Structures are given as C-alpha cells and as structure tokens.
Short mmCIF file of N, CA and C in Angstrom, two decimals:
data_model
loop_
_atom_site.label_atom_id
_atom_site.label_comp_id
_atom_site.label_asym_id
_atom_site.label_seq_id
_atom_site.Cartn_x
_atom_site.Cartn_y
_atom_site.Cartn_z
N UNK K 1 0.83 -1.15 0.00
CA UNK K 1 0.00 0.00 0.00
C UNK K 1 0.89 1.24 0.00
N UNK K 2 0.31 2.00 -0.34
CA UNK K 2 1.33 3.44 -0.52
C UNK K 2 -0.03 4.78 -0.03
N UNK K 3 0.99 5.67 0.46
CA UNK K 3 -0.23 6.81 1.18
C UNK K 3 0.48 7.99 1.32
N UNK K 4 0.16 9.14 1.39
CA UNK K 4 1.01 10.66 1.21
C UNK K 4 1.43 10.27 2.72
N UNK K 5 2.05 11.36 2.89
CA UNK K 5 2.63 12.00 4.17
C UNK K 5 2.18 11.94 5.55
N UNK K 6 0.54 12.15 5.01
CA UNK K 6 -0.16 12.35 6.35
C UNK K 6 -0.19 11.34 7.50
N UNK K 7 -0.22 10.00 6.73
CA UNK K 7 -0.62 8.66 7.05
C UNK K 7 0.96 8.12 7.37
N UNK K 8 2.39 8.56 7.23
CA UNK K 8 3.54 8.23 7.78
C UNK K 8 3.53 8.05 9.58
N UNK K 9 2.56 7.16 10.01
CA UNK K 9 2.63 7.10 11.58
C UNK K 9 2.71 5.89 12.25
N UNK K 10 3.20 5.77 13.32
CA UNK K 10 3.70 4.45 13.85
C UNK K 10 2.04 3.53 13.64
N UNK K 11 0.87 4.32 13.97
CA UNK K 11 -0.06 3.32 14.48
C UNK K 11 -0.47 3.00 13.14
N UNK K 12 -0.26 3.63 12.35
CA UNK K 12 -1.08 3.03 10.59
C UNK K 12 -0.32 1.82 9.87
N UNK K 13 1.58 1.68 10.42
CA UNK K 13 2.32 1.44 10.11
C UNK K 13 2.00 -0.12 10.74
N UNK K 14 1.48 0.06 12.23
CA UNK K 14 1.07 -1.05 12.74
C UNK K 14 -0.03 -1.97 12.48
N UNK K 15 -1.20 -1.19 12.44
CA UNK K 15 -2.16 -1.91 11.50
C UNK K 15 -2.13 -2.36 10.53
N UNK K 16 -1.57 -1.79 9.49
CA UNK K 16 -1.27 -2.18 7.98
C UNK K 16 -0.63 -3.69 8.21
N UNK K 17 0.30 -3.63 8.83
CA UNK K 17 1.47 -4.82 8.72
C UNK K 17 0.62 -6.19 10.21
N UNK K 18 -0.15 -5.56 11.08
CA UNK K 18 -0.64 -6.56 11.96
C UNK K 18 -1.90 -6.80 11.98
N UNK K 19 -2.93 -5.98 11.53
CA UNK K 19 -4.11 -6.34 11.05
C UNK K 19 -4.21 -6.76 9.74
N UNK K 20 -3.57 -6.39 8.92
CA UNK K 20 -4.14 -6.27 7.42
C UNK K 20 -2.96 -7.30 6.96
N UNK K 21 -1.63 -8.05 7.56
CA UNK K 21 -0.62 -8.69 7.27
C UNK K 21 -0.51 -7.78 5.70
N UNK K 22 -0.35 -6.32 5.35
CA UNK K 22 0.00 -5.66 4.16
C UNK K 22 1.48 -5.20 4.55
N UNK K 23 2.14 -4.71 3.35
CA UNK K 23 3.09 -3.93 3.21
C UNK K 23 3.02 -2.75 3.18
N UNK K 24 4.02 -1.75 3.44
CA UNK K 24 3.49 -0.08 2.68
C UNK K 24 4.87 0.64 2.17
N UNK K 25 4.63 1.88 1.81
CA UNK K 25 5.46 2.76 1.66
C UNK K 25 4.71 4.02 2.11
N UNK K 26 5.46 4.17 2.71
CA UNK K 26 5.49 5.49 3.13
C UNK K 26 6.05 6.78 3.21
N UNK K 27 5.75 8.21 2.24
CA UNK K 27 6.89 9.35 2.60
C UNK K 27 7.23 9.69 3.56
N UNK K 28 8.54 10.06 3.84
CA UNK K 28 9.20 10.88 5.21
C UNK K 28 9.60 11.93 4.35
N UNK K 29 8.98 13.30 4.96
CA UNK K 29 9.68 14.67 4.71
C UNK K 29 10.32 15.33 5.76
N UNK K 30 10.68 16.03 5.99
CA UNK K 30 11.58 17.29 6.52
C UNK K 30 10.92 17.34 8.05
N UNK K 31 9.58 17.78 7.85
CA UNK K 31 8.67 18.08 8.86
C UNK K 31 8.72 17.05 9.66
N UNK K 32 9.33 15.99 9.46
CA UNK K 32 9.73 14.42 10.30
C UNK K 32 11.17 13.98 10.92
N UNK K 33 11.30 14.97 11.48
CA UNK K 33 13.27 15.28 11.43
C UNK K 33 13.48 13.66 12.27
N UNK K 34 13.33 13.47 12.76
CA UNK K 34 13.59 11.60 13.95
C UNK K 34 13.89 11.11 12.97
N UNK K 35 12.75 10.70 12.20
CA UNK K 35 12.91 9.50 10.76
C UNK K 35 13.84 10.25 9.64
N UNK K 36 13.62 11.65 9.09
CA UNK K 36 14.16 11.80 7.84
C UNK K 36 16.11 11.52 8.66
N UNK K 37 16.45 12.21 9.69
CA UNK K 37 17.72 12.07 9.58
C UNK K 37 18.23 10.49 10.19
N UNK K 38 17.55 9.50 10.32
CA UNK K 38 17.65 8.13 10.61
C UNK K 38 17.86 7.85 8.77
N UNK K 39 16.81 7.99 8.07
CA UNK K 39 17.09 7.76 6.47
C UNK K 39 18.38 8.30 6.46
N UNK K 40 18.81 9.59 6.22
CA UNK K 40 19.93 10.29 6.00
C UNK K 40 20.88 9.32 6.08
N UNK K 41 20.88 8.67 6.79
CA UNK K 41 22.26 7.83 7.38
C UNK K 41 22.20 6.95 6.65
N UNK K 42 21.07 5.87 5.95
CA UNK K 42 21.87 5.11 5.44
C UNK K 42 22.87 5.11 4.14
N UNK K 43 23.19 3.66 3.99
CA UNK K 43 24.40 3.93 2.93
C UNK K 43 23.09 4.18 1.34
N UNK K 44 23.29 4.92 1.08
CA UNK K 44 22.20 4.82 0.11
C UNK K 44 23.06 4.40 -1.44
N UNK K 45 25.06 4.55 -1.40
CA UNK K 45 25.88 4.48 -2.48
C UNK K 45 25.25 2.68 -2.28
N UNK K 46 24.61 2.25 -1.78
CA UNK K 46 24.74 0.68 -1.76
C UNK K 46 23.38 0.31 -2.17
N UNK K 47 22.62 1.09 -2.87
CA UNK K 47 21.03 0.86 -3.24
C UNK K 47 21.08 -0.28 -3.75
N UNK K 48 20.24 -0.86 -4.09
CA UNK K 48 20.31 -2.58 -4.77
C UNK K 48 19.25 -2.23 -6.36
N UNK K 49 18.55 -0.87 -5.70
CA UNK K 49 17.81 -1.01 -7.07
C UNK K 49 17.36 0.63 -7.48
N UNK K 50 17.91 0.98 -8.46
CA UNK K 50 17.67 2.39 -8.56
C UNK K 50 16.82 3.11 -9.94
N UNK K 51 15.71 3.77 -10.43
CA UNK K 51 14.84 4.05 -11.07
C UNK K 51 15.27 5.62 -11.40
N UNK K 52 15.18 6.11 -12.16
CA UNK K 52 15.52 7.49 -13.21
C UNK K 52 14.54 7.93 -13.76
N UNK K 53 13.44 9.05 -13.80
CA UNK K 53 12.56 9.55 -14.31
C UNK K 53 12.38 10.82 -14.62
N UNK K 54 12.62 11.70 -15.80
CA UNK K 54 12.06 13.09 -16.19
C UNK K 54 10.81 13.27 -16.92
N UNK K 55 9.99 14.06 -16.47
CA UNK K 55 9.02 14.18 -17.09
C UNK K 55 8.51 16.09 -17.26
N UNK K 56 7.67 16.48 -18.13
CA UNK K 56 7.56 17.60 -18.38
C UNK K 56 5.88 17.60 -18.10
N UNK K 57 5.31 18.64 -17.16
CA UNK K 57 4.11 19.04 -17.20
C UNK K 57 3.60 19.77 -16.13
N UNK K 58 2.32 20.58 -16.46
CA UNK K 58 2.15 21.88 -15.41
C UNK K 58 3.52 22.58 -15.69
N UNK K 59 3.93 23.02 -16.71
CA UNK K 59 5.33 24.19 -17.18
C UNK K 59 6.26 23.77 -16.53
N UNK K 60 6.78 22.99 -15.77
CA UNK K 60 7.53 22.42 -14.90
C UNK K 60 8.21 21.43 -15.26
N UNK K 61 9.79 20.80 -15.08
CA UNK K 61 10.04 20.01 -15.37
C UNK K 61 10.57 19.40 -14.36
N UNK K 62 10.43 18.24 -13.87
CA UNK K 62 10.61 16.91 -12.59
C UNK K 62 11.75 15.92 -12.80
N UNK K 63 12.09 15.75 -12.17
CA UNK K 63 12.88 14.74 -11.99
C UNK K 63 13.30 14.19 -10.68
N UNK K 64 13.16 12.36 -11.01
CA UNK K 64 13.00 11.81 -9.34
C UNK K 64 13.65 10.40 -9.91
N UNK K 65 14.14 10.32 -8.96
CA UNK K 65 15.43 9.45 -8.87
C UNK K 65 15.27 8.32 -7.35
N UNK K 66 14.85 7.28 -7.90
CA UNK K 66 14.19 5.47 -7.21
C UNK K 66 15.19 5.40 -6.53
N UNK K 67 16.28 5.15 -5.38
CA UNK K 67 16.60 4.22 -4.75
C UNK K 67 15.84 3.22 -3.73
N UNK K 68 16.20 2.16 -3.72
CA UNK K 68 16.04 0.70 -2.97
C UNK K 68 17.19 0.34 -1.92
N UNK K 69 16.74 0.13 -1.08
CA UNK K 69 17.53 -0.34 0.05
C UNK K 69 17.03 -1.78 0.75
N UNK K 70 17.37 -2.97 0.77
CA UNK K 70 16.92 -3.96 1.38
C UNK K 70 17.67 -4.35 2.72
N UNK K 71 16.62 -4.78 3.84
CA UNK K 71 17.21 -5.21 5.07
C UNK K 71 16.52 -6.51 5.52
N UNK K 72 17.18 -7.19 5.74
CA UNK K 72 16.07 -8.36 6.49
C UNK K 72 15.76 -7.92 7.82
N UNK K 73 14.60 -8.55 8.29
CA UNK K 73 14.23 -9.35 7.57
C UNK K 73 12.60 -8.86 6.33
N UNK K 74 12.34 -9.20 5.55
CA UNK K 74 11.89 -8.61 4.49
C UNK K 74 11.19 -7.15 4.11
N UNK K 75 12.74 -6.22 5.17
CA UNK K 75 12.04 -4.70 5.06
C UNK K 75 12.69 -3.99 4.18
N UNK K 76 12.75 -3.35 3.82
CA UNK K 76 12.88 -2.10 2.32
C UNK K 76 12.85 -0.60 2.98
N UNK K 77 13.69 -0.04 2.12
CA UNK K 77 13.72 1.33 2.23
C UNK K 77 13.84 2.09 1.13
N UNK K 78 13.22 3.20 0.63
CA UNK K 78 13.52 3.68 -0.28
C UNK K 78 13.36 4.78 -0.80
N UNK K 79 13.86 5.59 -1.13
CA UNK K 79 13.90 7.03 -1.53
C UNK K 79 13.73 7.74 -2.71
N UNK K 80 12.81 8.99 -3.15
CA UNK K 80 12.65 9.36 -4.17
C UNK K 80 12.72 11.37 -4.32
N UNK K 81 14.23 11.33 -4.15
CA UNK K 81 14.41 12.75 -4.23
C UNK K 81 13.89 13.47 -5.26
N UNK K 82 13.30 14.66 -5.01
CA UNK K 82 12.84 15.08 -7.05
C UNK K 82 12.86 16.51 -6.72
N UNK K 83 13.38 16.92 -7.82
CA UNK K 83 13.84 18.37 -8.33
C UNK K 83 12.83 18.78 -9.35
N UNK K 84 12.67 20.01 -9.17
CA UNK K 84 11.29 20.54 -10.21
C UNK K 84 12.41 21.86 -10.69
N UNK K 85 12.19 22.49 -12.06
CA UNK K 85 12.42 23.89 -12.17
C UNK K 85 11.44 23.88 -13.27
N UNK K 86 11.28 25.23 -13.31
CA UNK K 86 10.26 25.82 -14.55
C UNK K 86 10.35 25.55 -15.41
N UNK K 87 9.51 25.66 -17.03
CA UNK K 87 10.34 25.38 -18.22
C UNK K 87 9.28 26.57 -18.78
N UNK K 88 8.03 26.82 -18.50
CA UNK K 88 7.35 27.91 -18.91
C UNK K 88 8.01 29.33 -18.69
N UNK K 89 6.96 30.49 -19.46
CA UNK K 89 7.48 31.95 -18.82
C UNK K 89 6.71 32.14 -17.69
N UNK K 90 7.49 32.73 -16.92
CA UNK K 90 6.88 32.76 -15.14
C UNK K 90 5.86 34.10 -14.79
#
C-alpha cells in the first residue's frame, strides 16, 4: 500500500502490517526530522535497485530518482528525491 505524508505514523504502520498482514510505503519529509535524519544515514551508495525519471508538465520540469535499500528481515527502504524547475514563462 502506498499513502502521502499524512498517514507516515507508527499506528497506521502497525495496523497495515498486523491487522491487514500488508506492506506499505510510506513518505518521510523534513517536517519528520527523527525519521528523515535516521534515512539520511543510510548507505544509500549501496542501493540494490535504482529508477531514473524526467518528465515535463504543469510548465515544470521533474525529476525523481528510485533508490532501494533492502534489510532483512523482508524490510525495504527507499527514496525518491525530485527536483522541479520551470520550463514555462513565469
């Protein structure tokens, strides 16, 4: 399962995985300093699986960049930094 930001919380994290036996992903932003600088740390030069994407729309152009991180026992980590700049007149 996958869910914005809002839903990044221990107790959703718990249900998902002990009621629902599901998986998730979840974003960590800034506004989450505990978790984002716990991410920070890992080795991320050691991703196992990494994804490359530009795309153009809303005048804007994106780009977000997949890393994968695997840990046993069958947990995952993974990150999707993305850079926007304009491409329209502002």
């Amino acid at each position: 399962m996958t869910a914005d930001a809002l839903h990044t919380q221990r107790a959703h994290a718990h249900f998902l995985v002990e009621q629902k036996d599901a998986h998730y992903a979840f974003p960590v932003k800034k506004n989450q300093p505990i978790p984002h600088a716990q991410l920070k740390t890992l080795p991320w030069d050691k991703a196992t699986a990494k994804f490359y994407d530009r795309s153009n729309g809303n005048g804007r152009l994106e780009t977000r960049t997949v890393q994968v991180l695997t840990s046993p026992p069958s947990a995952s980590t993974s990150r999707t930094p993305r850079r926007s700049s304009a491409t329209g007149p502002a």
